[in-house]
Structure formats: structure tokens, C-alpha cells
mmCIF file of C-alpha atoms and ligand atoms in Angstrom:
data_model
loop_
_atom_site.group_PDB
_atom_site.id
_atom_site.type_symbol
_atom_site.label_atom_id
_atom_site.label_comp_id
_atom_site.label_asym_id
_atom_site.label_seq_id
_atom_site.Cartn_x
_atom_site.Cartn_y
_atom_site.Cartn_z
ATOM 1 C CA MET Q 1006 35.311 -14.323 24.212
ATOM 2 C CA VAL Q 1007 37.031 -15.528 21.107
ATOM 3 C CA GLN Q 1008 40.850 -14.318 22.950
ATOM 4 C CA SER Q 1009 39.360 -15.859 26.191
ATOM 5 C CA LEU Q 1010 38.228 -19.404 24.611
ATOM 6 C CA VAL Q 1011 41.979 -19.264 22.628
ATOM 7 C CA ASN Q 1012 43.869 -18.709 26.400
ATOM 8 C CA THR Q 1013 42.482 -20.489 28.509
ATOM 9 C CA SER Q 1014 45.405 -22.813 27.182
ATOM 10 C CA GLU Q 1015 49.183 -20.723 28.001
ATOM 11 C CA LEU Q 1016 51.964 -23.484 26.193
ATOM 12 C CA LEU Q 1017 55.014 -21.330 27.702
ATOM 13 C CA GLU Q 1018 53.545 -22.301 30.933
ATOM 14 C CA ASP Q 1019 52.092 -25.983 30.203
ATOM 15 C CA ARG Q 1020 48.806 -24.350 31.470
ATOM 16 C CA ASP Q 1021 45.339 -25.635 29.798
ATOM 17 C CA ASP Q 1022 41.943 -25.073 32.389
ATOM 18 C CA LEU Q 1023 40.179 -27.143 30.038
ATOM 19 C CA THR Q 1024 41.757 -29.687 31.178
ATOM 20 C CA THR Q 1025 37.965 -30.406 34.008
ATOM 21 C CA PRO Q 1026 35.323 -29.930 34.202
ATOM 22 C CA ALA Q 1027 34.946 -27.039 37.140
ATOM 23 C CA GLY Q 1028 37.970 -26.023 34.636
ATOM 24 C CA LEU Q 1029 35.197 -25.229 31.889
ATOM 25 C CA LEU Q 1030 32.943 -24.257 34.207
ATOM 26 C CA ALA Q 1031 34.529 -21.664 35.509
ATOM 27 C CA TRP Q 1032 35.521 -20.047 31.970
ATOM 28 C CA ALA Q 1033 31.665 -20.497 30.819
ATOM 29 C CA GLU Q 1034 30.976 -18.953 33.680
ATOM 30 C CA ALA Q 1035 33.636 -15.761 32.814
ATOM 31 C CA ALA Q 1036 32.398 -15.298 29.288
ATOM 32 C CA ASP Q 1037 29.514 -15.087 30.258
ATOM 33 C CA LEU Q 1038 28.203 -18.624 28.091
ATOM 34 C CA PRO Q 1039 25.611 -21.257 29.254
ATOM 35 C CA CYS Q 1040 27.234 -24.888 29.813
ATOM 36 C CA PRO Q 1041 26.486 -27.947 30.943
ATOM 37 C CA ALA Q 1042 25.889 -28.433 34.550
ATOM 38 C CA ARG Q 1043 28.191 -32.114 34.852
ATOM 39 C CA PRO Q 1044 30.845 -31.652 31.520
ATOM 40 C CA THR Q 1045 31.483 -34.658 30.586
ATOM 41 C CA GLN Q 1046 35.454 -35.749 29.176
ATOM 42 C CA ALA Q 1047 33.818 -35.879 25.444
ATOM 43 C CA ASP Q 1048 32.378 -32.305 26.026
ATOM 44 C CA LEU Q 1049 35.937 -31.455 26.915
ATOM 45 C CA THR Q 1050 37.812 -33.032 24.145
ATOM 46 C CA ARG Q 1051 35.103 -31.499 21.700
ATOM 47 C CA VAL Q 1052 35.332 -27.623 23.382
ATOM 48 C CA ARG Q 1053 39.878 -28.257 22.620
ATOM 49 C CA ARG Q 1054 39.153 -29.503 19.613
ATOM 50 C CA PHE Q 1055 36.998 -26.189 18.070
ATOM 51 C CA ARG Q 1056 39.525 -24.436 20.402
ATOM 52 C CA GLU Q 1057 42.690 -25.582 18.604
ATOM 53 C CA ALA Q 1058 41.280 -25.218 15.319
ATOM 54 C CA LEU Q 1059 40.226 -21.245 16.338
ATOM 55 C CA ARG Q 1060 44.129 -21.177 17.070
ATOM 56 C CA GLN Q 1061 44.986 -22.112 13.947
ATOM 57 C CA LEU Q 1062 42.964 -19.980 12.669
ATOM 58 C CA LEU Q 1063 43.796 -16.404 14.244
ATOM 59 C CA GLY Q 1064 47.182 -17.806 13.623
ATOM 60 C CA GLY Q 1065 45.962 -18.158 9.383
ATOM 61 C CA THR Q 1066 46.709 -20.904 8.781
ATOM 62 C CA PRO Q 1067 44.434 -24.023 7.551
ATOM 63 C CA GLY Q 1068 44.512 -26.918 9.392
ATOM 64 C CA GLY Q 1069 41.520 -26.082 11.708
ATOM 65 C CA VAL Q 1070 39.101 -24.403 8.733
ATOM 66 C CA PRO Q 1071 37.397 -27.660 8.537
ATOM 67 C CA ALA Q 1072 36.866 -28.547 12.869
ATOM 68 C CA LEU Q 1073 35.225 -24.956 12.312
ATOM 69 C CA ASN Q 1074 32.643 -25.619 9.103
ATOM 70 C CA GLY Q 1075 31.515 -28.948 11.203
ATOM 71 C CA GLU Q 1076 31.316 -26.777 14.249
ATOM 72 C CA LEU Q 1077 28.726 -24.854 12.221
ATOM 73 C CA ALA Q 1078 27.068 -27.617 10.522
ATOM 74 C CA ARG Q 1079 26.888 -29.545 14.245
ATOM 75 C CA THR Q 1080 25.309 -26.593 15.898
ATOM 76 C CA GLY Q 1081 23.084 -25.388 12.662
ATOM 77 C CA THR Q 1082 24.890 -21.758 12.944
ATOM 78 C CA ARG Q 1083 23.689 -19.921 10.292
ATOM 79 C CA PRO Q 1084 22.137 -15.823 9.782
ATOM 80 C CA LEU Q 1085 18.681 -14.502 11.157
ATOM 81 C CA LEU Q 1086 17.096 -10.777 9.941
ATOM 82 C CA GLN Q 1087 16.212 -9.488 12.019
ATOM 83 C CA ALA Q 1088 13.488 -6.053 12.818
ATOM 84 C CA GLY Q 1089 16.126 -2.860 13.301
ATOM 85 C CA PRO Q 1090 17.585 -3.854 11.577
ATOM 86 C CA HIS Q 1091 19.840 -6.109 12.177
ATOM 87 C CA VAL Q 1092 21.573 -9.299 12.176
ATOM 88 C CA GLU Q 1093 22.209 -12.339 14.879
ATOM 89 C CA PHE Q 1094 24.118 -15.351 14.118
ATOM 90 C CA ALA Q 1095 21.830 -18.519 15.984
ATOM 91 C CA GLY Q 1096 22.409 -21.602 15.897
ATOM 92 C CA ASP Q 1097 19.837 -25.207 17.237
ATOM 93 C CA ASP Q 1098 21.213 -25.218 20.889
ATOM 94 C CA ALA Q 1099 20.115 -28.599 20.611
ATOM 95 C CA THR Q 1100 22.691 -28.857 23.978
ATOM 96 C CA ALA Q 1101 24.290 -26.184 26.157
ATOM 97 C CA LEU Q 1102 27.229 -26.327 25.065
ATOM 98 C CA ASP Q 1103 25.921 -26.185 21.725
ATOM 99 C CA THR Q 1104 25.021 -23.197 22.124
ATOM 100 C CA ALA Q 1105 27.972 -21.883 23.898
ATOM 101 C CA ILE Q 1106 30.276 -23.166 20.955
ATOM 102 C CA THR Q 1107 27.640 -20.920 18.425
ATOM 103 C CA ARG Q 1108 27.979 -17.537 20.480
ATOM 104 C CA VAL Q 1109 31.646 -18.281 19.965
ATOM 105 C CA LEU Q 1110 31.344 -19.126 16.495
ATOM 106 C CA ALA Q 1111 28.662 -15.664 15.803
ATOM 107 C CA ALA Q 1112 32.135 -13.805 17.346
ATOM 108 C CA VAL Q 1113 33.679 -15.499 14.511
ATOM 109 C CA ILE Q 1114 32.016 -14.722 12.025
ATOM 110 C CA THR Q 1115 31.390 -10.902 13.004
ATOM 111 C CA ALA Q 1116 34.735 -10.051 13.434
ATOM 112 C CA GLY Q 1117 35.668 -11.166 10.712
ATOM 113 C CA LEU Q 1118 32.738 -9.939 8.201
ATOM 114 C CA ASP Q 1119 33.292 -6.434 10.118
ATOM 115 C CA GLY Q 1120 37.296 -6.396 9.823
ATOM 116 C CA SER Q 1121 38.559 -7.404 12.965
ATOM 117 C CA LEU Q 1122 38.976 -10.245 13.048
ATOM 118 C CA ARG Q 1123 42.684 -10.147 10.863
ATOM 119 C CA ARG Q 1124 43.780 -8.196 15.052
ATOM 120 C CA LEU Q 1125 42.618 -11.455 16.544
ATOM 121 C CA LYS Q 1126 46.455 -12.945 15.479
ATOM 122 C CA THR Q 1127 48.127 -15.376 17.945
ATOM 123 C CA CYS Q 1128 51.205 -15.360 18.727
ATOM 124 C CA ALA Q 1129 54.326 -15.998 16.179
ATOM 125 C CA ALA Q 1130 56.128 -17.765 18.355
ATOM 126 C CA GLU Q 1131 55.769 -21.250 17.785
ATOM 127 C CA ASP Q 1132 56.479 -22.107 22.377
ATOM 128 C CA CYS Q 1133 53.478 -19.218 22.686
ATOM 129 C CA ARG Q 1134 50.752 -18.750 20.528
ATOM 130 C CA TRP Q 1135 48.806 -16.546 22.426
ATOM 131 C CA ALA Q 1136 45.958 -15.125 21.297
ATOM 132 C CA PHE Q 1137 46.423 -11.087 21.287
ATOM 133 C CA TYR Q 1138 44.429 -8.092 19.801
ATOM 134 C CA ASP Q 1139 46.842 -6.645 17.619
ATOM 135 C CA ARG Q 1140 46.192 -2.790 17.936
ATOM 136 C CA SER Q 1141 48.349 -1.479 15.618
ATOM 137 C CA PRO Q 1142 48.148 0.559 12.391
ATOM 138 C CA ASN Q 1143 49.392 -2.388 10.455
ATOM 139 C CA VAL Q 1144 48.695 -4.558 11.307
ATOM 140 C CA VAL Q 1145 51.903 -5.911 11.843
ATOM 141 C CA SER Q 1146 52.687 -6.693 15.220
ATOM 142 C CA ARG Q 1147 53.682 -10.600 15.257
ATOM 143 C CA TRP Q 1148 53.779 -11.573 18.709
ATOM 144 C CA CYS Q 1149 52.739 -11.348 22.197
ATOM 145 C CA GLU Q 1150 53.091 -9.442 25.516
ATOM 146 C CA THR Q 1151 52.382 -11.796 28.179
ATOM 147 C CA SER Q 1152 54.494 -11.185 30.853
ATOM 148 C CA VAL Q 1153 57.415 -14.633 29.815
ATOM 149 C CA CYS Q 1154 56.138 -14.133 26.083
ATOM 150 C CA GLY Q 1155 57.432 -10.204 25.842
ATOM 151 C CA ALA Q 1156 60.391 -9.974 28.042
ATOM 152 C CA ARG Q 1157 61.782 -12.561 25.699
ATOM 153 C CA HIS Q 1158 61.476 -10.445 22.888
ATOM 154 C CA LYS Q 1159 61.811 -7.489 24.504
ATOM 155 C CA MET Q 1160 65.610 -9.318 25.767
ATOM 156 C CA ARG Q 1161 65.931 -10.297 21.576
ATOM 157 C CA ALA Q 1162 65.286 -6.760 21.005
ATOM 158 C CA TYR Q 1163 68.169 -5.072 22.826
ATOM 159 C CA ARG Q 1164 70.580 -7.452 22.299
ATOM 160 C CA ALA Q 1165 69.232 -6.879 18.484
ATOM 161 C CA ARG Q 1166 70.014 -3.388 19.082
ATOM 162 C CA GLN Q 1167 73.557 -4.169 21.720
ATOM 163 C CA ALA Q 1168 74.806 -5.691 18.368
ATOM 164 C CA ALA Q 1169 73.783 -3.544 16.120
ATOM 165 C CA GLY Q 1170 75.678 -1.154 18.104
ATOM 166 C CA ALA Q 1171 78.931 -3.134 18.345
ATOM 167 C CA THR Q 1172 79.241 -3.620 14.564
ATOM 168 C CA ALA Q 1173 78.242 -0.002 14.041
HETATM 169 ZN ZN1 ZN V 1058 54.124 -15.370 22.453
#
């Protein structure tokens, strides 16, 4: 859910799905999240700001942290103990968008607590920053495997090997 939100924008392809109400509705439906029936420009701006704050968080930079904590406060996202026992994260759910953002925040918090959040990263290529899940044993992957970026990194690695071979 977090990855799909961050990747609604593909910098390498100059694509952003969240510039229109239809785009936001399509993402929310695909992610099985509630959405206002008629998203406003303010809704779109809010979600894009939230998305970019998440991208910064996954990229390991602190810039997005205040915006994310601002959304935690705005949506009232907090842990609730339930019988079972288990813990859920609930919010004030004032609007459909509040509920959607609460659920994404809950996923981020849960992943942060169970350690899987460190595997969800953004590509180190400045012009890419695609969100990907690092399955490498030591969590050392730096670049994504998208068609454009992955091919570029393969070419870079190939040239590096060729250069190493030429000097060997
Ligand atoms: Zn990339």
C-alpha cells in the first residue's frame, strides 16, 4: 500500500497519477482504500504532499518527517489494544481521505515496528527514486529494477566490467 502510493508518480517517465480526481479514485480503489466521491484540488495536494513525505522517509532523509507527523496528528492515528490480543492503529476518520491516510500511516508504523520498513526504500538514482522492496540478505540494494532504471544500471554495471576487463 505504501509502495503503491509512492509509485503513483514515476519521475523517470514524468508520470503522476495523482494530478486528477480520477487518478486518485483509481489509486484508492486499487489499494482498497476509501476516497471522497469527488476529490477536490485540496485533497489531491494533500495526498501528493503526503506521498512525497513518504518518499523522503523511505529515502532515509528527514525532510518528510514533520509532514508525516502532522498527518498523524491531523488524522488522530493512534494505537489501540484489542482482544486477541493484538494492536490496531485507528484514526478519527473524519473524512474518507482521513481514513485512507490513517490506513497508510498504520502500515508505515507497523512496518517500522516489525523492521520491514528498512527494506522499503527509494532508488538511489536522483532522477528515479522509485519505491522498491529490498529482498537482499543484508539489505544493501540501492537501485530499483524498473524497466528504465534497471536497464540503465545493468548497462552501467556492464560498462564497469568492460572497463575493468580492459585494464586487467
Ligand atoms: Zn531507479
